[in-house]
XYZ file of C-alpha atoms in Angstrom:
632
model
C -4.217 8.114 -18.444
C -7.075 9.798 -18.956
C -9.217 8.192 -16.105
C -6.400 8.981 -13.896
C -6.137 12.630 -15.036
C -9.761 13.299 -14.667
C -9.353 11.598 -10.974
C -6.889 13.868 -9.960
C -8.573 16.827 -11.318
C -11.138 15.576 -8.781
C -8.867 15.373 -6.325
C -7.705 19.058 -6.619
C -11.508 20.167 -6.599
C -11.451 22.941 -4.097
C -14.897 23.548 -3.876
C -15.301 19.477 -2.695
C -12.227 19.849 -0.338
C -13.508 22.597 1.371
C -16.952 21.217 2.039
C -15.405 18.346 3.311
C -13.747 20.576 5.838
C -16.595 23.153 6.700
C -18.161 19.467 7.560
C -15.650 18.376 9.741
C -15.217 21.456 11.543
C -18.722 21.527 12.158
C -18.732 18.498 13.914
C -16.120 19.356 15.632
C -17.578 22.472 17.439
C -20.730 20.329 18.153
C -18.427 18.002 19.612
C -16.717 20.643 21.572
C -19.837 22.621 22.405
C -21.396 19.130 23.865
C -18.723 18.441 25.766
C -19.038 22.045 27.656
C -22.176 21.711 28.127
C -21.883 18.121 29.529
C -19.387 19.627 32.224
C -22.199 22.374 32.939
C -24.083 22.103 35.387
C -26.817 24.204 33.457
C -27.080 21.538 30.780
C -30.595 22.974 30.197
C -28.961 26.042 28.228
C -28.101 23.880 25.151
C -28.900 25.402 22.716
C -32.052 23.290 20.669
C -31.321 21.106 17.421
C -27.784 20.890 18.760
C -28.594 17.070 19.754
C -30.355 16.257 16.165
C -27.467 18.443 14.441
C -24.741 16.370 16.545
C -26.425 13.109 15.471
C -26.446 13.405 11.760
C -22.576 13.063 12.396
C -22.403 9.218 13.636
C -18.716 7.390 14.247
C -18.424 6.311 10.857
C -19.505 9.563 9.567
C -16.685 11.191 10.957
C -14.064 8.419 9.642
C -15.635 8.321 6.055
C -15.152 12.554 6.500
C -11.600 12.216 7.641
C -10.585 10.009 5.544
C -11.712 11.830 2.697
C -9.841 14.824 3.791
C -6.322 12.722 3.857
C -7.152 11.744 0.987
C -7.466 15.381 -0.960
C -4.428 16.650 1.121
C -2.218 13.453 -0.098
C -2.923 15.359 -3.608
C -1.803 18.634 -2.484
C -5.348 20.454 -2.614
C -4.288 22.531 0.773
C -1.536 23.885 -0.634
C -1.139 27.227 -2.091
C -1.194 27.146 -5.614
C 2.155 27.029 -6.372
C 2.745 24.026 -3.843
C -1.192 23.060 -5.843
C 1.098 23.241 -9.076
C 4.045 21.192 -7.354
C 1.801 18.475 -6.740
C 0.067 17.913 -9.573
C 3.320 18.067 -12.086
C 5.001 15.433 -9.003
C 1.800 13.175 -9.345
C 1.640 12.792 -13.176
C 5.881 12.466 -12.979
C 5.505 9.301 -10.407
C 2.560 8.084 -12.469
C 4.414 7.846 -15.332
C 7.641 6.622 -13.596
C 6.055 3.935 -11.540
C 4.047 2.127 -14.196
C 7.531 2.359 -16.444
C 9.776 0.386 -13.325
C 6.797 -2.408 -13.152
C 7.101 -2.358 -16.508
C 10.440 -3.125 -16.696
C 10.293 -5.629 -13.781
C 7.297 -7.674 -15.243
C 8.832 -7.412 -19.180
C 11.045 -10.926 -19.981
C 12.737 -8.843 -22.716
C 14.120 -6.406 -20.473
C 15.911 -8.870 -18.272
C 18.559 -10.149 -21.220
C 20.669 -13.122 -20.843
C 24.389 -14.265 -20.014
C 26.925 -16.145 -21.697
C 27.619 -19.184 -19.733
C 30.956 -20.714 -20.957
C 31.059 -24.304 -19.451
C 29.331 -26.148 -17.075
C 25.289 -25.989 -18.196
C 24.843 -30.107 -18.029
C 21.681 -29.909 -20.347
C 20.337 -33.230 -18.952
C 20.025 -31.835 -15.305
C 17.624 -29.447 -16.897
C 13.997 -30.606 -17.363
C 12.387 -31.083 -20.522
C 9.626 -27.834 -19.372
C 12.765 -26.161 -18.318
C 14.677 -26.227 -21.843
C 11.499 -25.826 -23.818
C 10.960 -22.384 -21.538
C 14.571 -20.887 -21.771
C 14.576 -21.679 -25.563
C 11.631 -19.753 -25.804
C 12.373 -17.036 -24.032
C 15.984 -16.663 -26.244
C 13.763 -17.109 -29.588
C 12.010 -13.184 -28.022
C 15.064 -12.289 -27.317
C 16.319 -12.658 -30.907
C 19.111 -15.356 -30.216
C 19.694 -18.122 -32.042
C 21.485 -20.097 -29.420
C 19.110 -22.838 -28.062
C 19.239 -25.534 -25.285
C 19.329 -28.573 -27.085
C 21.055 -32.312 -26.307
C 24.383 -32.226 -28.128
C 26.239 -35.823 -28.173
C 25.720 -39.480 -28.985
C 21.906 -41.139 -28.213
C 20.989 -36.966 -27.157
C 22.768 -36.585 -24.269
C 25.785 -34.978 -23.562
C 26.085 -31.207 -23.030
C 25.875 -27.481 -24.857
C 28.666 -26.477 -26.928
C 29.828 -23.194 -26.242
C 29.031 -20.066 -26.595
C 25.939 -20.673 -24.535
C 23.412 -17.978 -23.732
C 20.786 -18.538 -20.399
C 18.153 -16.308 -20.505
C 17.364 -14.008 -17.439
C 13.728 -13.975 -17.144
C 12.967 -15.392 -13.204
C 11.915 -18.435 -14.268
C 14.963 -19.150 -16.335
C 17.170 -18.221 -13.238
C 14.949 -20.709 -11.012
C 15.749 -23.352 -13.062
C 19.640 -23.102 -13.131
C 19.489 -22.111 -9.545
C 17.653 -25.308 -8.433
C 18.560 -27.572 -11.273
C 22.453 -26.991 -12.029
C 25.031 -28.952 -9.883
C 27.937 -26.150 -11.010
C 28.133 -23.701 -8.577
C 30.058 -21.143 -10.602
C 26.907 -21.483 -13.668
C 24.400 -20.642 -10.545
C 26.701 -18.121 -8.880
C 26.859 -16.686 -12.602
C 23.411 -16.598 -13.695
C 22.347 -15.340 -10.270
C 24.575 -12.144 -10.314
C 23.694 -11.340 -13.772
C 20.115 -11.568 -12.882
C 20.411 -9.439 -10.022
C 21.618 -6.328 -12.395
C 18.985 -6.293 -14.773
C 16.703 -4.846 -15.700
C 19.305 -2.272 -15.769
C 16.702 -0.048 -16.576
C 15.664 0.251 -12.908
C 19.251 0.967 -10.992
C 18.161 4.900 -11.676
C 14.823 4.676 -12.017
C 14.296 3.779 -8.918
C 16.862 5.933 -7.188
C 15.109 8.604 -8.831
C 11.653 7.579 -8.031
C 12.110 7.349 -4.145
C 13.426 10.745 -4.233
C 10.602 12.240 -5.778
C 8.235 10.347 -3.627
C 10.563 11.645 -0.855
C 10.035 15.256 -2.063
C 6.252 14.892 -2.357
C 5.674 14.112 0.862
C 7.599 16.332 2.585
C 5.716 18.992 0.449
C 2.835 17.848 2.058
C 4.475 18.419 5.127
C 5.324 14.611 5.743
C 9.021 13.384 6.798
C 8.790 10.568 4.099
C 6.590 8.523 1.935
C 6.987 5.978 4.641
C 5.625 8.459 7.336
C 2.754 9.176 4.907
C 1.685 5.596 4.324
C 1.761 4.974 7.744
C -0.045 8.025 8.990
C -2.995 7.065 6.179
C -5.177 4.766 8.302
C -2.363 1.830 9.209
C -2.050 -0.119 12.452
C 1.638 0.363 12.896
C 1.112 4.428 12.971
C 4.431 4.689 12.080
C 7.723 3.552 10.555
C 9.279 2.979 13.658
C 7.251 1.068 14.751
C 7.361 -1.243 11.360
C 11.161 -0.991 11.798
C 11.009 -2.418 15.392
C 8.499 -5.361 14.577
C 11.150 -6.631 12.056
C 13.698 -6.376 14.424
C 11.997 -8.362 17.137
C 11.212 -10.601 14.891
C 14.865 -10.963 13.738
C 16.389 -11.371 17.002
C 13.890 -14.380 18.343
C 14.430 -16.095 15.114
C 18.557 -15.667 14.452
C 19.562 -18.228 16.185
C 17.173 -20.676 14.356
C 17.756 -19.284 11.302
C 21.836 -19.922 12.002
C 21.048 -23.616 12.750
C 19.223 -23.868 9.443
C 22.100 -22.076 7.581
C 24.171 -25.031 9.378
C 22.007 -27.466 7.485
C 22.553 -25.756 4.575
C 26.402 -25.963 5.382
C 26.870 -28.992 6.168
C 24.666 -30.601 2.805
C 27.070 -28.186 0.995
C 30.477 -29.812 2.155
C 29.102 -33.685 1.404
C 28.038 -32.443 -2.161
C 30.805 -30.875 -3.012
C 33.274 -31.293 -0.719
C 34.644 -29.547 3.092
C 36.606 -27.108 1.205
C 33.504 -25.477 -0.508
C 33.123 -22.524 0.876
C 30.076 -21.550 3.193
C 26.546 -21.618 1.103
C 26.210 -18.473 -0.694
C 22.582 -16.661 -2.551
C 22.779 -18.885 -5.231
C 23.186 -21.785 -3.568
C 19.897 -21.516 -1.552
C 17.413 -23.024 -4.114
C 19.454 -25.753 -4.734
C 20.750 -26.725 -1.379
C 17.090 -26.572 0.093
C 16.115 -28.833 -2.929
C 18.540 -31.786 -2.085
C 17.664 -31.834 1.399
C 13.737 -31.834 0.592
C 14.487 -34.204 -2.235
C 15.768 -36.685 0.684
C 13.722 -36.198 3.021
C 11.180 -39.581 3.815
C 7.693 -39.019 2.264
C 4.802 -40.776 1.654
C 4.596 -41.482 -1.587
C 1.000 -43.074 -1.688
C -0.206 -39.745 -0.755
C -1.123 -37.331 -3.203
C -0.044 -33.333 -3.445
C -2.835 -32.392 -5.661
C -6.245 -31.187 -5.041
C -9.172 -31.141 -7.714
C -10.807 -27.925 -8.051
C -13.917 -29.025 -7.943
C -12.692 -30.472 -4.696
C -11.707 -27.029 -3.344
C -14.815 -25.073 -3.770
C -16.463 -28.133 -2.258
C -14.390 -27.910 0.696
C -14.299 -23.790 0.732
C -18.427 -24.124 0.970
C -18.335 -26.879 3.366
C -16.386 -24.839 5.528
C -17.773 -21.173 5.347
C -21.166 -22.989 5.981
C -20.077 -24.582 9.112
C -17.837 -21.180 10.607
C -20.383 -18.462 9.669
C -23.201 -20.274 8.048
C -22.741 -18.942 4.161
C -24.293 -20.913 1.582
C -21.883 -20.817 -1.783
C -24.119 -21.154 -5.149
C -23.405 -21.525 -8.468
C -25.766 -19.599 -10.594
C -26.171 -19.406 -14.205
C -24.689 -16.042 -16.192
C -27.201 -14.004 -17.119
C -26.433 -12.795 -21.098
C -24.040 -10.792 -22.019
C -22.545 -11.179 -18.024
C -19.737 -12.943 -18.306
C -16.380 -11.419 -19.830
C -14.877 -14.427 -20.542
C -15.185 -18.324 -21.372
C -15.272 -20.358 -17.987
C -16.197 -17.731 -15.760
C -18.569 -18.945 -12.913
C -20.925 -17.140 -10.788
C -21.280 -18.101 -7.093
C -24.429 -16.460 -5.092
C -23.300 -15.958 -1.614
C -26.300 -16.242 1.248
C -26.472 -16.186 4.859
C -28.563 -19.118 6.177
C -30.556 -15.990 8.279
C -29.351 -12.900 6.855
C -30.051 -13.770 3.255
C -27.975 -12.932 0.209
C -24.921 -11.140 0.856
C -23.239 -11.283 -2.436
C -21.907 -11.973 -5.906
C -18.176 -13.671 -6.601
C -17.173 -14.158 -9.930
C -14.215 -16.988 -10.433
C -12.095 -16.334 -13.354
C -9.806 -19.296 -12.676
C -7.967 -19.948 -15.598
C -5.034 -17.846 -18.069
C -5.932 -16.820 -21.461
C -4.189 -13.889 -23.457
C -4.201 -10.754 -21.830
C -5.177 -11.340 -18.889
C -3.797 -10.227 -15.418
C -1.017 -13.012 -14.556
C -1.627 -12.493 -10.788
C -4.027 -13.931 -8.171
C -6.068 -11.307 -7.436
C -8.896 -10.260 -5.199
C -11.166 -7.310 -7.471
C -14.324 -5.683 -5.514
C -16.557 -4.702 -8.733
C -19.434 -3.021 -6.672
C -18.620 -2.546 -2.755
C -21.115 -2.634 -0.210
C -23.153 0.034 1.183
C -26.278 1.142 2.738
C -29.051 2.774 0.237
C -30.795 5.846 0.722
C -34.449 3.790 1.308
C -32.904 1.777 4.392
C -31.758 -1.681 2.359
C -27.821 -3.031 2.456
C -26.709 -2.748 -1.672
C -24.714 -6.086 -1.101
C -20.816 -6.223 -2.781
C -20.120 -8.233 -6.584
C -16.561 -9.731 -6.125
C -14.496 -11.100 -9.103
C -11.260 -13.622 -7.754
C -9.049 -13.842 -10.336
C -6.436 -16.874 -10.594
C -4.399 -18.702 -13.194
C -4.355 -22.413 -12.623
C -3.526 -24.792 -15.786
C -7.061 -26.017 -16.893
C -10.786 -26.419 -15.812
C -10.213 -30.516 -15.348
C -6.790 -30.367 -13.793
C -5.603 -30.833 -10.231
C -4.292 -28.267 -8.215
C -1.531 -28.464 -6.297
C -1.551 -27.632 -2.516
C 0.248 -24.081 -3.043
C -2.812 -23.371 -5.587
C -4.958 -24.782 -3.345
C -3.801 -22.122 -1.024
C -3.693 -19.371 -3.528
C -7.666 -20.391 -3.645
C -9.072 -20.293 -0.235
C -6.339 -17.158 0.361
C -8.410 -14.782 -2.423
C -11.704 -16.451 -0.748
C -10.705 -15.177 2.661
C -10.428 -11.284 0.817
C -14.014 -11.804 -0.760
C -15.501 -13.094 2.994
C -14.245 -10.026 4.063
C -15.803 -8.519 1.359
C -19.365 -10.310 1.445
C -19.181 -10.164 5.475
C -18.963 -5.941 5.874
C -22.001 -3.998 6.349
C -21.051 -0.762 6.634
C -22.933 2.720 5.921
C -20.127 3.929 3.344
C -18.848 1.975 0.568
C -15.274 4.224 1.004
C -14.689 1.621 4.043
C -16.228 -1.797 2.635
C -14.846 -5.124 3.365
C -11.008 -4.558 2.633
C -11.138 -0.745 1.963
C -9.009 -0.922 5.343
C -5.957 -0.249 6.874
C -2.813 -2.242 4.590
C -1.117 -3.636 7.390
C -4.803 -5.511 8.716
C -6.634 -5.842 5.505
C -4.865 -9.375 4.893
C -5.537 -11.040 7.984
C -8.474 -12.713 6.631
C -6.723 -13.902 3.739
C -3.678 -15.495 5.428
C -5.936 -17.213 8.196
C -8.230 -18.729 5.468
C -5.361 -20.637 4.478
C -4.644 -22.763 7.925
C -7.975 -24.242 6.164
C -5.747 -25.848 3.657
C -2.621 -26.670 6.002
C -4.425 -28.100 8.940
C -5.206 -31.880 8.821
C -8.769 -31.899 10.845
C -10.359 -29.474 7.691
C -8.220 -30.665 4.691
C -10.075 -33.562 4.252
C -13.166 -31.354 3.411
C -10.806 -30.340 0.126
C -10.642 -34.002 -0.683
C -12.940 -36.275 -2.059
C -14.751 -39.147 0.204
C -13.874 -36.573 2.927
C -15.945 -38.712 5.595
C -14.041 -41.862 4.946
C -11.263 -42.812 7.364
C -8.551 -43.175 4.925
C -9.406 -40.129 3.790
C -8.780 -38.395 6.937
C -5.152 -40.409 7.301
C -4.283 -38.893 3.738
C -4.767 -35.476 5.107
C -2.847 -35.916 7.626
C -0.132 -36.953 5.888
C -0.880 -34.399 3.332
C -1.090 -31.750 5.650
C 2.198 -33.619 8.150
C 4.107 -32.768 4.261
C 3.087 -29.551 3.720
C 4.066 -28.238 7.428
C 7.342 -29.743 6.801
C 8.364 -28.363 3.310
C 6.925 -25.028 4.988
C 8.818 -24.957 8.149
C 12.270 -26.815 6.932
C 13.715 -23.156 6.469
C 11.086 -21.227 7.515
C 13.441 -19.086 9.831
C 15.725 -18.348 6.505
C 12.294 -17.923 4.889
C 11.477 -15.086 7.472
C 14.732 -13.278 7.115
C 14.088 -12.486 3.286
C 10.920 -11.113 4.782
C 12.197 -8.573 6.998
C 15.006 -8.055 4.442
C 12.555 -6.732 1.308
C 10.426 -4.909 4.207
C 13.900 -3.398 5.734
C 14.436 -2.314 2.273
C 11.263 -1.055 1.477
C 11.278 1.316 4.534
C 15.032 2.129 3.621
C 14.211 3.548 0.185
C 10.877 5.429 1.225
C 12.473 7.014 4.417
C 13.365 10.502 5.040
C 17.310 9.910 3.039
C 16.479 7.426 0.190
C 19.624 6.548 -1.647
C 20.753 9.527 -3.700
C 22.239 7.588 -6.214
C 22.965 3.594 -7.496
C 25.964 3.358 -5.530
C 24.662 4.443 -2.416
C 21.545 2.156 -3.210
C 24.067 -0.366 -3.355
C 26.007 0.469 0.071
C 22.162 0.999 1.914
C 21.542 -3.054 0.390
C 24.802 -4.261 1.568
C 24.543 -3.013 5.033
C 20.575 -4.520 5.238
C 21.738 -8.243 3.930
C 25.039 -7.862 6.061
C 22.841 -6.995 8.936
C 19.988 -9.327 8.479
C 20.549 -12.493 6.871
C 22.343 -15.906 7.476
C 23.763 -15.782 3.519
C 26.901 -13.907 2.690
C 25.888 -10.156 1.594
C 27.036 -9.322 -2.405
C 27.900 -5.622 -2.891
C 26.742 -6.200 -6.624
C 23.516 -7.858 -5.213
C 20.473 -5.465 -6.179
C 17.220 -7.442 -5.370
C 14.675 -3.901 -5.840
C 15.390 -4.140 -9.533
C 13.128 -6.727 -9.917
C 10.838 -5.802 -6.704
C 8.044 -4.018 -8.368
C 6.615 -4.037 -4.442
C 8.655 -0.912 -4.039
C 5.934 0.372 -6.429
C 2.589 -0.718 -5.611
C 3.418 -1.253 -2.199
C 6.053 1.745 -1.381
C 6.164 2.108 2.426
C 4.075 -0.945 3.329
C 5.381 -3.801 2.159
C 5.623 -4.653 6.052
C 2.386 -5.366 5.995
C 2.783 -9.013 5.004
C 4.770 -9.512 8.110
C 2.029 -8.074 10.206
C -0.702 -9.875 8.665
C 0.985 -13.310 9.040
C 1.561 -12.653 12.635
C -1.968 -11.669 13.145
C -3.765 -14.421 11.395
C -1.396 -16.697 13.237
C -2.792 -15.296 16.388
C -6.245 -14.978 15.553
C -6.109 -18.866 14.790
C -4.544 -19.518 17.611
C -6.931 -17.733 20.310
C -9.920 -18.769 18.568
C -9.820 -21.935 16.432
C -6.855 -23.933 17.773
C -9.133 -26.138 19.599
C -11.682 -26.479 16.936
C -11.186 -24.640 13.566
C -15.201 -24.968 12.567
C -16.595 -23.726 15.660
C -19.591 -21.304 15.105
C -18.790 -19.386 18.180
C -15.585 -18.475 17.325
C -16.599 -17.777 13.431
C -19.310 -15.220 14.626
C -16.580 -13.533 16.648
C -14.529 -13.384 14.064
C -17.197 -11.928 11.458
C -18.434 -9.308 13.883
C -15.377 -8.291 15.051
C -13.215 -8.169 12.416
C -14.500 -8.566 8.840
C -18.295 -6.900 9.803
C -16.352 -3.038 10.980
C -15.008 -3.387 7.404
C -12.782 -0.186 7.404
C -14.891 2.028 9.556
C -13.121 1.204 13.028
C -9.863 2.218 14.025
C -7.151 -0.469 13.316
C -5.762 -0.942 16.435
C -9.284 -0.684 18.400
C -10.426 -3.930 15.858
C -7.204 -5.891 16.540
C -7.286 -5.875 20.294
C -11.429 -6.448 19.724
C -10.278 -9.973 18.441
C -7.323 -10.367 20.588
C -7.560 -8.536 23.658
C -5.154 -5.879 24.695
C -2.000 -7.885 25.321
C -1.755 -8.795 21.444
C -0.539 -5.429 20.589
C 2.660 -3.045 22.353
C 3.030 0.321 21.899
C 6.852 0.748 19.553
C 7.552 4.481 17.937
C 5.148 6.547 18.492
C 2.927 3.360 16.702
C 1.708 -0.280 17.508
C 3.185 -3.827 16.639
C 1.595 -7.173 17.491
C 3.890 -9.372 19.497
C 6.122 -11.327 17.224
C 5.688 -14.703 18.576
C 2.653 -15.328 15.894
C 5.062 -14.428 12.933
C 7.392 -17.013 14.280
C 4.724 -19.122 15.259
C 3.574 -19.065 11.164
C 6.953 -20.113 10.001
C 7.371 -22.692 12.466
C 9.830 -21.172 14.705
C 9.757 -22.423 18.551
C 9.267 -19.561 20.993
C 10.772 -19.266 24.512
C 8.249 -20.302 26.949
């Protein structure tokens, strides 16, 4: 807290604020005073130094200048200083109130457990699933445990019976338990807790609402977007996803039929149409069922991986991936490796740091952390960018599976971007860009992974032949598993977007029950499943949080990367040609080019379409990315 106090004392620095904008407004009459004198025919009048003057203000200049001005006034430093006094007290207050809500959402003990009367078939729970939930009722002070109760240790829980309501508990009933009233159960209760949240987040969106309009924004949503974003605007957002929902309804209601119909044969044509909480388990059964290859492995080694993740960024953009020893004292932790990045011409362009594995303490998500960003020095050399990727996969000798795998190559495609910027600023290095673009790399490092002509790279004896007929039926699996549902998949997309723009709009909920109506009439609208009026999925959504007003920008990065792939590497996913494009157009500009002027450098004009006042890419790569046919 006191880092982030001292940062928004910096923030309210007048004295910075206004140089800033003396700066800008300098530039801005040279601008205007060359432009004048461009029109004149007496262009010999200007005045002298105005040229060298105008110069000291390049392109990226100007951004680095502008942005730095949105980024005072998102504090409130132009206000008067009552509005200065406003801000500051509303800053600390959604400090505080954010980092209690991901508390709550991330804390197992806050999410409490039900009593499930009958029904819980212990034996239809795994052995890691029992050992988990027991666990997670020995923090929560109960002494009720999952345990075999019958002759030879099978049979089933006496009642009472307690099921913990941590998500991982819930997955398990939900895609283990044949009872539909113990999932329909344990999936309500879970979606009211942590109670905590209901107000706390009716009450945070408000004040987030409140700030920005003191700023003299609409909404937080309108202030995210007008930040440096590609969609410009929430209306635009708001029309992507419903684009997107319309071409994929009608697939996502012949999935839902699926669903339907494996419903009636497992329990019978009077069941009632496949609600929430039968998702999981539904989609299981079919998948369980469906013909496989079962000489063909899942897993990936991870030595395997980085092999593979080397073999390929040498062959698209000709980087050379080293491992070089720690120097003492470097490392911060036992089995942390150090990979040297360097160009095959351009020379060393980096540091990444893989911290791979859990160990107490430690951040639990895959994560993508620039330690020193690139910039250009003062004497005329490029100080290159140290990268840390942080994951949590089981052990150094274990094998990954393919969604690790994925996890892998997706942080690697963040630290490209990273390695691959050169810009004159570090304020706009690698993915110090707009949200709704900065994850294109990311998602289309993964088609590395999913695509059967480069998996074999990620396996061993990746020349062999047999090798390359695992892959493919590797990578026939994984597109499968991926694209069974992927329409249903895509609505809970552009439902938790939908809702993200719904609380951070210009009328956020003004209490729980209205929260609850504004859910209902999003689900209702939206998806395949029967809507719940007691269903409250932002309880647990700590997105709302970290990602208030741009959660969208999943959605457009999928679509993007899908199209980027398509355009460039369809025909051959290693081609040189096409990786050089895609490093100098997209991951060199770093954040110092306008969004929508680097998108349309990659993909030409016709990939983007002006909606609300903003930009959206053409929807067709979202539903191309979950497997969704497109009209022709």
């Amino acid at each position: 807290m006191v880092t982030a106090k001292y940062i928004q004392k910096l923030n309210m620095h007048q004295g910075l604020y206004s140089a800033v904008v003396r700066s800008l407004q300098h530039h801005d009459r040279l601008q205007s005073h060359s432009s004048a004198t461009a029109s004149s025919q007496d262009s010999l009048n200007r005045p002298q130094g105005s040229v060298a003057e105008d110069q000291e203000y390049n392109a990226e200049t100007v951004i680095v200048g502008r942005a730095l001005q949105k980024d005072f006034e998102q504090r409130g430093v132009h206000l008067d200083s009552h509005g200065q006094q406003q801000a500051l007290q509303m800053s600390e207050d959604l400090a505080t109130m954010g980092m209690a809500i991901t508390q709550n959402a991330s804390d197992s003990s806050r999410m409490g457990a039900v009593q499930v009367l009958n029904g819980v078939w212990v034996e239809e729970l795994s052995p890691s699933w029992r050992n988990h939930m027991n666990t997670q009722l020995s923090l929560l002070g109960s002494k009720s445990q999952f345990r075999m109760h019958g002759n030879g240790g099978t049979g089933h829980l006496m009642p009472p019976q307690l099921v913990p309501l941590d998500q991982s508990s819930v997955n398990g009933i939900v895609q283990s338990i044949n009872d539909e009233g113990v999932r329909q159960q344990v999936w309500l209760a879970s979606r009211q807790t942590p109670a905590e949240n209901k107000q706390a987040i009716v009450d945070f969106c408000i004040l987030r609402r409140d700030f920005a309009q003191l700023l003299g924004f609409q909404s937080h949503a309108h202030l995210q977007a007008g930040l440096a974003s590609l969609a410009g605007t929430p209306n635009a957002v708001v029309s992507f996803l419903d684009q997107a929902h319309v071409a994929s309804r009608d697939r996502a209601a012949e999935e839902y039929d699926v669903l339907r119909q494996r419903k009636e044969r497992l329990m019978g044509s009077s069941s009632r149409p496949p609600q929430q909480w039968d998702r999981a388990y539904l989609m299981g059964a079919i998948k369980a069922h469906r013909t496989i290859d079962s000489s063909v492995s899942m897993y990936l080694s991870l030595h395997d991986c980085l092999r593979g993740l080397g073999a390929v960024l040498k062959q698209l953009t000709g980087i050379l991936l080293e491992e070089v020893p720690m120097l003492p004292g470097e490392s911060w932790a036992p089995g942390v490796q150090k990979m040297l990045a360097v160009h095959e011409t351009d020379g060393e362009l980096g540091v990444i740091y893989l911290d791979l594995f859990p160990r107490q303490g430690k951040f639990g998500q895959a994560a993508h952390f620039t330690l020193r960003c690139g910039r250009k020095l003062k004497n005329g050399e490029y100080q290159t960018p140290v990268i840390a990727l942080a994951c949590n996969f089981e052990q150094s000798h274990a094998l990954l599976t393919h969604h690790n795998a994925a996890t892998l190559v997706h942080e690697f495609g963040h630290a490209l971007h990273s390695l691959l910027s050169r810009t004159q600023y570090q304020h706009l290095s690698g993915t110090r860009g707009a949200m709704d673009v900065i994850e294109v790399p990311s998602h289309f490092m993964e088609n590395y992974v999913n695509d059967a002509r480069t998996l074999p790279l990620f396996m061993p004896d990746s020349s062999k032949a047999s090798t390359a007929r695992k892959a493919e039926a590797m990578a026939k699996q994984v597109k499968q598993d991926r694209h069974m549902f992927g329409a249903l998949d895509l609505e809970t997309q552009v439902c938790h977007s939908l809702m993200d723009q719904m609380f951070h709009s210009p009328e956020p909920p003004q209490s729980q029950a209205a929260a609850a109506d504004a859910l209902h009439e999003i689900w209702s609208k939206y998806s395949s499943f029967p809507s719940q009026r007691d269903h409250s999925p932002h309880l647990r959504f700590a997105h709302l949080v970290n990602y208030g007003g741009s959660y969208y920008s999943y959605a457009y990065a999928m679509c993007l990367a899908s199209c980027v792939w398509e355009k460039l590497f369809q025909d051959d996913p290693l081609s040189r040609h096409a990786g050089n494009a895609l490093r100098h157009k997209l991951l060199r500009p770093g954040g110092a080019k306008d969004p929508k002027d680097l998108i349309t450098g990659v993909l030409g004009h016709e990939s983007l379409q002006q909606a609300g006042g903003g930009y959206m890419p053409q929807s067709d790569g979202l539903l191309h990315h979950y497997g969704i046919p497109t009209a022709a």
